[in-house]
């Protein structure tokens, strides 16, 4: 019963790619409030605190609530129960809302748990919680159990109710739990609504089908359920470690196929099964049967491939076990069951009533404390896994798409499933048109200035052409609709509503009188003239700014030209001075070459001439540097 069985089945389902043909959902774990719809408060509070250490300290409570032989306490027991129960409750909600016709939860099916006691490896009875959820929408619910053990927990929960019929095919005698006699048929209003089919050891596929199909056919005809919950425990297979039947995988799946053919909303749950490799094989094959998909007998490679050796095939064959169920015994059982069903009435005791709301979320101190502890343990996580699971919603809960426009604004809507069943559900989109109109009015009023301005600009053009102001309401509506792109329109300060299916809009002629139309025309004309004068003022201010900018640019260009001419003049003067000095130097050199140097020339004059030549060269160099700097300044000015 450990979660290892679920991992093996899920791995093999994914290896066959069967999950691609289903909608895989992550259900929200069940809360203690949901569990106490059936279980006692004291028992659930004990499971919250249950652990091996706590069980030793509270021995009296442990002996009261748990059975150490098959239901020992372990760490995380409440989390395990909440996950299993949450899956079955979410599956029932899927059927109630018409989202699915068949829902599978192989981790459920714990049918032995009692109201205040754990039994048979079962701590919380998820089947009872799922049936209670289905009873919110369906007048009658059928529970079918093909586990080798009797579904005593579910039968006990609805033993006095005529809205739930329990049918169990099980081993009876010196076998756990020791209940499920043929004469156990219910009490009070639930009399004849508990059907038990006690079987003997070694029943095979053909014998099982010969008693299963006629009884279930009669049950469907008489009871006429609105939904079916089927517990598919695999401990009735051949070779199970705790079972004593001789069913093959095909014989077990034949029961699932038979119930599927009725076309009634079906919730398939797991259950017992203690030869783990056969449990995974059977549930995978039954998943393919529910999907109408053929799968290969050769097992594909998966995470637990070595567990299926040495055959590595998708099959659980029957053995040569002796069948102790004689034809006379089976005929006697069928006659007795048919006699009990003859007393069943078609109409249950429930009357038509309003469907109660879905189960609330965290609304108790215990759940609030759980959220706080989860947040404290994951301080570095912005949104924890528990918080994310609490906000999981499906698309149909956010938006409803109906072909009939007249039902969009109604309080309820009809949903027809593929099986032909029609369910009336509350419409979450009720009043959507009114909310949309209100929100659109606020958005459009903020952007109405743009629309009014562009419209008045067009009218000003018509005024300059014709000499007077002419308004055309239809043209204004078309232009405003194109520019705002909204379903609602505004004409001046008057809101035009498109209407809804339940409240159609009236024509403008019936809303506005002639006097209001004339007043509206005068107001519009006045507004047009005001906006016209404002636009002319804006136009003049723009032209003045453009003129000032142009004059500033011209002044800057003149300054640049003056600076350029001054720099050119200075450069010309420097060049002429430099050329004159160079010419003097050359003349001096020429005279010195032509004439013999007079020895009487003083040394001081020669040094003076040399100094003058050096100074002239430095002046030329400085002038060249100044010229380059002026060119750079000129380029900078041009860039500005």
Short mmCIF file of N, CA, C and O in Angstrom, two decimals, residues 60-146:
data_model
loop_
_atom_site.label_atom_id
_atom_site.label_comp_id
_atom_site.label_asym_id
_atom_site.label_seq_id
_atom_site.Cartn_x
_atom_site.Cartn_y
_atom_site.Cartn_z
N UNK A 60 -3.84 5.08 24.83
CA UNK A 60 -5.28 4.89 24.85
C UNK A 60 -5.93 5.35 23.55
O UNK A 60 -6.77 4.65 22.96
N UNK A 61 -5.54 6.53 23.08
CA UNK A 61 -6.09 7.02 21.81
C UNK A 61 -5.64 6.16 20.64
O UNK A 61 -6.40 5.93 19.69
N UNK A 62 -4.41 5.67 20.72
CA UNK A 62 -3.91 4.83 19.64
C UNK A 62 -4.68 3.53 19.55
O UNK A 62 -5.03 3.07 18.45
N UNK A 63 -4.96 2.91 20.68
CA UNK A 63 -5.75 1.68 20.66
C UNK A 63 -7.19 1.93 20.20
O UNK A 63 -7.83 1.04 19.64
N UNK A 64 -7.67 3.13 20.42
CA UNK A 64 -9.04 3.46 20.03
C UNK A 64 -9.15 3.71 18.53
O UNK A 64 -10.12 3.26 17.91
N UNK A 65 -8.18 4.40 17.95
CA UNK A 65 -8.29 4.83 16.56
C UNK A 65 -7.53 3.95 15.58
O UNK A 65 -7.94 3.84 14.43
N UNK A 66 -6.43 3.35 16.00
CA UNK A 66 -5.58 2.60 15.08
C UNK A 66 -5.50 1.14 15.50
O UNK A 66 -5.63 0.79 16.68
N UNK A 67 -5.25 0.32 14.51
CA UNK A 67 -5.03 -1.10 14.74
C UNK A 67 -3.60 -1.41 14.34
O UNK A 67 -3.23 -1.33 13.17
N UNK A 68 -2.76 -1.75 15.33
CA UNK A 68 -1.33 -1.92 15.05
C UNK A 68 -1.05 -3.09 14.11
O UNK A 68 0.01 -3.17 13.53
N UNK A 69 -2.00 -4.00 13.96
CA UNK A 69 -1.75 -5.14 13.08
C UNK A 69 -1.65 -4.73 11.62
O UNK A 69 -0.78 -5.20 10.89
N UNK A 70 -2.56 -3.88 11.17
CA UNK A 70 -2.56 -3.50 9.75
C UNK A 70 -2.57 -1.99 9.52
O UNK A 70 -2.46 -1.54 8.38
N UNK A 71 -2.73 -1.18 10.57
CA UNK A 71 -2.75 0.28 10.42
C UNK A 71 -1.82 0.92 11.44
O UNK A 71 -2.29 1.59 12.39
N UNK A 72 -0.54 0.74 11.32
CA UNK A 72 0.38 1.35 12.28
C UNK A 72 0.54 2.84 12.01
O UNK A 72 0.34 3.31 10.89
N UNK A 73 0.90 3.62 13.03
CA UNK A 73 1.17 5.05 12.81
C UNK A 73 2.53 5.25 12.15
O UNK A 73 3.47 4.48 12.39
N UNK A 74 2.63 6.26 11.31
CA UNK A 74 3.90 6.58 10.65
C UNK A 74 3.96 8.08 10.41
O UNK A 74 2.94 8.77 10.44
N UNK A 75 5.14 8.58 10.19
CA UNK A 75 5.33 10.01 9.95
C UNK A 75 4.70 10.40 8.61
O UNK A 75 4.91 9.72 7.60
N UNK A 76 3.97 11.50 8.61
CA UNK A 76 3.32 11.98 7.38
C UNK A 76 2.02 11.28 7.06
O UNK A 76 1.57 11.29 5.91
N UNK A 77 1.38 10.70 8.05
CA UNK A 77 0.15 9.94 7.80
C UNK A 77 -0.99 10.86 7.35
O UNK A 77 -1.76 10.51 6.45
N UNK A 78 -1.08 12.05 7.93
CA UNK A 78 -2.16 12.96 7.55
C UNK A 78 -1.94 13.50 6.13
O UNK A 78 -2.91 13.65 5.37
N UNK A 79 -0.72 13.79 5.77
CA UNK A 79 -0.44 14.27 4.41
C UNK A 79 -0.78 13.19 3.39
O UNK A 79 -1.34 13.48 2.32
N UNK A 80 -0.44 11.94 3.69
CA UNK A 80 -0.78 10.84 2.80
C UNK A 80 -2.29 10.74 2.60
O UNK A 80 -2.78 10.59 1.48
N UNK A 81 -3.04 10.85 3.68
CA UNK A 81 -4.49 10.74 3.59
C UNK A 81 -5.10 11.93 2.85
O UNK A 81 -6.06 11.77 2.09
N UNK A 82 -4.55 13.13 3.08
CA UNK A 82 -5.11 14.31 2.41
C UNK A 82 -4.87 14.28 0.91
O UNK A 82 -5.73 14.70 0.13
N UNK A 83 -3.73 13.75 0.49
CA UNK A 83 -3.45 13.66 -0.96
C UNK A 83 -4.38 12.65 -1.62
O UNK A 83 -4.96 12.90 -2.69
N UNK A 84 -4.52 11.47 -0.99
CA UNK A 84 -5.40 10.45 -1.55
C UNK A 84 -6.85 10.91 -1.61
O UNK A 84 -7.53 10.76 -2.63
N UNK A 85 -7.32 11.50 -0.52
CA UNK A 85 -8.71 11.97 -0.49
C UNK A 85 -8.94 13.14 -1.43
O UNK A 85 -9.99 13.25 -2.07
N UNK A 86 -7.96 14.04 -1.51
CA UNK A 86 -8.10 15.19 -2.42
C UNK A 86 -8.24 14.77 -3.86
O UNK A 86 -8.98 15.40 -4.64
N UNK A 87 -7.55 13.70 -4.27
CA UNK A 87 -7.70 13.22 -5.65
C UNK A 87 -9.09 12.71 -5.94
O UNK A 87 -9.66 12.99 -7.00
N UNK A 88 -9.68 11.97 -5.02
CA UNK A 88 -11.03 11.44 -5.24
C UNK A 88 -12.07 12.55 -5.22
O UNK A 88 -13.01 12.55 -6.03
N UNK A 89 -11.92 13.51 -4.31
CA UNK A 89 -12.87 14.63 -4.25
C UNK A 89 -12.77 15.47 -5.53
O UNK A 89 -13.80 15.87 -6.11
N UNK A 90 -11.57 15.74 -5.99
CA UNK A 90 -11.40 16.52 -7.23
C UNK A 90 -11.97 15.77 -8.42
O UNK A 90 -12.55 16.37 -9.33
N UNK A 91 -11.82 14.45 -8.44
CA UNK A 91 -12.42 13.67 -9.52
C UNK A 91 -13.93 13.75 -9.51
O UNK A 91 -14.57 13.85 -10.57
N UNK A 92 -14.54 13.71 -8.33
CA UNK A 92 -15.99 13.85 -8.24
C UNK A 92 -16.45 15.23 -8.70
O UNK A 92 -17.49 15.36 -9.36
N UNK A 93 -15.67 16.26 -8.39
CA UNK A 93 -16.02 17.60 -8.85
C UNK A 93 -15.93 17.70 -10.37
O UNK A 93 -16.72 18.41 -10.99
N UNK A 94 -14.97 17.02 -10.96
CA UNK A 94 -14.88 17.00 -12.42
C UNK A 94 -16.15 16.42 -13.05
O UNK A 94 -16.65 16.92 -14.06
N UNK A 95 -16.65 15.36 -12.47
CA UNK A 95 -17.89 14.76 -12.98
C UNK A 95 -19.08 15.67 -12.73
O UNK A 95 -19.96 15.81 -13.59
N UNK A 96 -19.12 16.31 -11.58
CA UNK A 96 -20.25 17.20 -11.28
C UNK A 96 -20.32 18.38 -12.24
O UNK A 96 -21.39 18.78 -12.68
N UNK A 97 -19.18 18.94 -12.58
CA UNK A 97 -19.14 20.12 -13.44
C UNK A 97 -19.23 19.77 -14.92
O UNK A 97 -19.23 20.67 -15.76
N UNK A 98 -19.29 18.48 -15.24
CA UNK A 98 -19.37 18.09 -16.64
C UNK A 98 -18.07 18.23 -17.39
O UNK A 98 -18.08 18.19 -18.63
N UNK A 99 -16.94 18.37 -16.70
CA UNK A 99 -15.66 18.51 -17.38
C UNK A 99 -15.18 17.18 -17.96
O UNK A 99 -14.43 17.16 -18.94
N UNK A 100 -15.56 16.08 -17.36
CA UNK A 100 -15.12 14.75 -17.81
C UNK A 100 -16.27 13.77 -17.61
O UNK A 100 -17.13 13.95 -16.74
N UNK A 101 -16.25 12.70 -18.41
CA UNK A 101 -17.18 11.60 -18.24
C UNK A 101 -16.55 10.45 -17.47
O UNK A 101 -17.26 9.64 -16.87
N UNK A 102 -15.22 10.35 -17.51
CA UNK A 102 -14.50 9.31 -16.79
C UNK A 102 -13.31 9.95 -16.09
O UNK A 102 -12.55 10.70 -16.72
N UNK A 103 -13.15 9.68 -14.82
CA UNK A 103 -12.02 10.19 -14.03
C UNK A 103 -11.35 9.01 -13.35
O UNK A 103 -12.02 8.11 -12.85
N UNK A 104 -10.01 9.00 -13.34
CA UNK A 104 -9.23 7.90 -12.76
C UNK A 104 -8.38 8.45 -11.63
O UNK A 104 -7.71 9.47 -11.78
N UNK A 105 -8.41 7.77 -10.50
CA UNK A 105 -7.53 8.07 -9.36
C UNK A 105 -7.09 6.74 -8.76
O UNK A 105 -7.71 6.21 -7.85
N UNK A 106 -5.97 6.23 -9.28
CA UNK A 106 -5.50 4.92 -8.82
C UNK A 106 -4.97 4.98 -7.39
O UNK A 106 -4.78 3.94 -6.76
N UNK A 107 -4.72 6.16 -6.85
CA UNK A 107 -4.24 6.25 -5.46
C UNK A 107 -5.37 6.23 -4.45
O UNK A 107 -5.13 6.22 -3.25
N UNK A 108 -6.62 6.22 -4.92
CA UNK A 108 -7.77 6.17 -4.02
C UNK A 108 -8.27 4.75 -3.83
O UNK A 108 -7.56 3.77 -4.06
N UNK A 109 -9.51 4.64 -3.38
CA UNK A 109 -10.13 3.33 -3.20
C UNK A 109 -9.87 2.69 -1.86
O UNK A 109 -9.90 1.45 -1.76
N UNK A 110 -9.66 3.48 -0.81
CA UNK A 110 -9.40 2.94 0.53
C UNK A 110 -10.74 2.73 1.23
O UNK A 110 -11.23 3.58 1.97
N UNK A 111 -11.33 1.56 1.01
CA UNK A 111 -12.74 1.32 1.33
C UNK A 111 -12.98 0.73 2.72
O UNK A 111 -14.13 0.46 3.06
N UNK A 112 -11.94 0.50 3.52
CA UNK A 112 -12.15 -0.12 4.83
C UNK A 112 -12.24 0.89 5.97
O UNK A 112 -12.66 0.52 7.07
N UNK A 113 -11.82 2.13 5.76
CA UNK A 113 -11.78 3.11 6.86
C UNK A 113 -13.18 3.39 7.37
O UNK A 113 -14.12 3.59 6.59
N UNK A 114 -13.31 3.43 8.69
CA UNK A 114 -14.60 3.72 9.33
C UNK A 114 -14.66 5.19 9.76
O UNK A 114 -13.73 5.95 9.55
N UNK A 115 -15.77 5.53 10.37
CA UNK A 115 -15.99 6.90 10.78
C UNK A 115 -14.95 7.36 11.80
O UNK A 115 -14.43 8.48 11.71
N UNK A 116 -14.63 6.51 12.76
CA UNK A 116 -13.68 6.88 13.81
C UNK A 116 -12.64 5.80 14.03
O UNK A 116 -12.14 5.61 15.14
N UNK A 117 -12.27 5.11 12.96
CA UNK A 117 -11.33 4.00 13.13
C UNK A 117 -10.67 3.69 11.79
O UNK A 117 -11.32 3.73 10.74
N UNK A 118 -9.38 3.40 11.84
CA UNK A 118 -8.64 2.94 10.67
C UNK A 118 -8.74 1.42 10.61
O UNK A 118 -8.76 0.74 11.64
N UNK A 119 -8.77 0.90 9.38
CA UNK A 119 -8.93 -0.54 9.22
C UNK A 119 -8.41 -0.96 7.86
O UNK A 119 -8.57 -0.22 6.87
N UNK A 120 -7.79 -2.13 7.81
CA UNK A 120 -7.39 -2.72 6.53
C UNK A 120 -6.50 -1.85 5.69
O UNK A 120 -6.74 -1.69 4.49
N UNK A 121 -5.46 -1.26 6.27
CA UNK A 121 -4.52 -0.37 5.58
C UNK A 121 -5.18 0.94 5.12
O UNK A 121 -4.59 1.66 4.31
N UNK A 122 -6.36 1.24 5.61
CA UNK A 122 -7.09 2.44 5.19
C UNK A 122 -7.30 3.34 6.41
O UNK A 122 -7.86 2.89 7.43
N UNK A 123 -6.89 4.59 6.29
CA UNK A 123 -7.01 5.55 7.38
C UNK A 123 -8.16 6.54 7.15
O UNK A 123 -8.89 6.87 8.07
N UNK A 124 -8.30 7.04 5.93
CA UNK A 124 -9.38 7.96 5.58
C UNK A 124 -10.10 7.38 4.37
O UNK A 124 -9.47 7.01 3.37
N UNK A 125 -11.42 7.31 4.44
CA UNK A 125 -12.22 6.70 3.39
C UNK A 125 -12.50 7.74 2.30
O UNK A 125 -13.47 8.50 2.37
N UNK A 126 -11.64 7.78 1.30
CA UNK A 126 -11.80 8.75 0.22
C UNK A 126 -13.01 8.43 -0.64
O UNK A 126 -13.59 9.32 -1.28
N UNK A 127 -13.45 7.17 -0.66
CA UNK A 127 -14.62 6.80 -1.48
C UNK A 127 -15.88 7.47 -0.94
O UNK A 127 -16.69 8.01 -1.69
N UNK A 128 -16.06 7.43 0.37
CA UNK A 128 -17.24 8.05 0.97
C UNK A 128 -17.23 9.56 0.72
O UNK A 128 -18.27 10.16 0.41
N UNK A 129 -16.05 10.18 0.84
CA UNK A 129 -15.96 11.62 0.60
C UNK A 129 -16.29 11.96 -0.85
O UNK A 129 -16.95 12.97 -1.14
N UNK A 130 -15.86 11.12 -1.79
CA UNK A 130 -16.18 11.36 -3.20
C UNK A 130 -17.67 11.17 -3.46
O UNK A 130 -18.29 11.93 -4.23
N UNK A 131 -18.28 10.17 -2.86
CA UNK A 131 -19.73 9.95 -3.05
C UNK A 131 -20.52 11.11 -2.47
O UNK A 131 -21.52 11.56 -3.06
N UNK A 132 -20.11 11.61 -1.31
CA UNK A 132 -20.80 12.78 -0.74
C UNK A 132 -20.71 13.98 -1.66
O UNK A 132 -21.66 14.77 -1.78
N UNK A 133 -19.60 14.13 -2.34
CA UNK A 133 -19.45 15.22 -3.31
C UNK A 133 -20.37 15.00 -4.51
O UNK A 133 -20.99 15.95 -5.02
N UNK A 134 -20.49 13.77 -4.98
CA UNK A 134 -21.36 13.48 -6.12
C UNK A 134 -22.83 13.67 -5.76
O UNK A 134 -23.65 14.04 -6.62
N UNK A 135 -23.20 13.41 -4.52
CA UNK A 135 -24.60 13.56 -4.11
C UNK A 135 -25.06 15.00 -4.13
O UNK A 135 -26.27 15.26 -4.04
N UNK A 136 -24.14 15.95 -4.21
CA UNK A 136 -24.54 17.35 -4.30
C UNK A 136 -25.22 17.63 -5.64
O UNK A 136 -26.05 18.54 -5.74
N UNK A 137 -24.88 16.88 -6.67
CA UNK A 137 -25.44 17.12 -8.00
C UNK A 137 -26.34 15.97 -8.48
O UNK A 137 -27.19 16.17 -9.35
N UNK A 138 -26.12 14.77 -7.97
CA UNK A 138 -26.84 13.59 -8.47
C UNK A 138 -27.75 13.04 -7.37
O UNK A 138 -27.36 12.96 -6.20
N UNK A 139 -28.95 12.66 -7.77
CA UNK A 139 -29.90 12.10 -6.81
C UNK A 139 -29.51 10.71 -6.37
O UNK A 139 -29.75 10.33 -5.21
N UNK A 140 -28.90 9.93 -7.25
CA UNK A 140 -28.54 8.55 -6.94
C UNK A 140 -27.12 8.28 -7.42
O UNK A 140 -26.75 8.66 -8.54
N UNK A 141 -26.35 7.60 -6.59
CA UNK A 141 -24.96 7.24 -6.91
C UNK A 141 -24.78 5.76 -6.64
O UNK A 141 -25.22 5.25 -5.59
N UNK A 142 -24.17 5.07 -7.58
CA UNK A 142 -23.90 3.63 -7.45
C UNK A 142 -22.44 3.42 -7.10
O UNK A 142 -21.55 3.98 -7.74
N UNK A 143 -22.21 2.59 -6.06
CA UNK A 143 -20.84 2.22 -5.69
C UNK A 143 -20.64 0.74 -6.01
O UNK A 143 -21.40 -0.12 -5.54
N UNK A 144 -19.59 0.43 -6.78
CA UNK A 144 -19.28 -0.93 -7.19
C UNK A 144 -17.88 -1.27 -6.72
O UNK A 144 -16.93 -0.51 -6.95
N UNK A 145 -17.74 -2.45 -6.09
CA UNK A 145 -16.47 -2.88 -5.49
C UNK A 145 -16.13 -4.27 -6.02
O UNK A 145 -16.88 -5.23 -5.80
N UNK A 146 -14.99 -4.39 -6.76
CA UNK A 146 -14.55 -5.70 -7.25
C UNK A 146 -13.25 -6.12 -6.58
O UNK A 146 -12.51 -6.95 -7.09
#
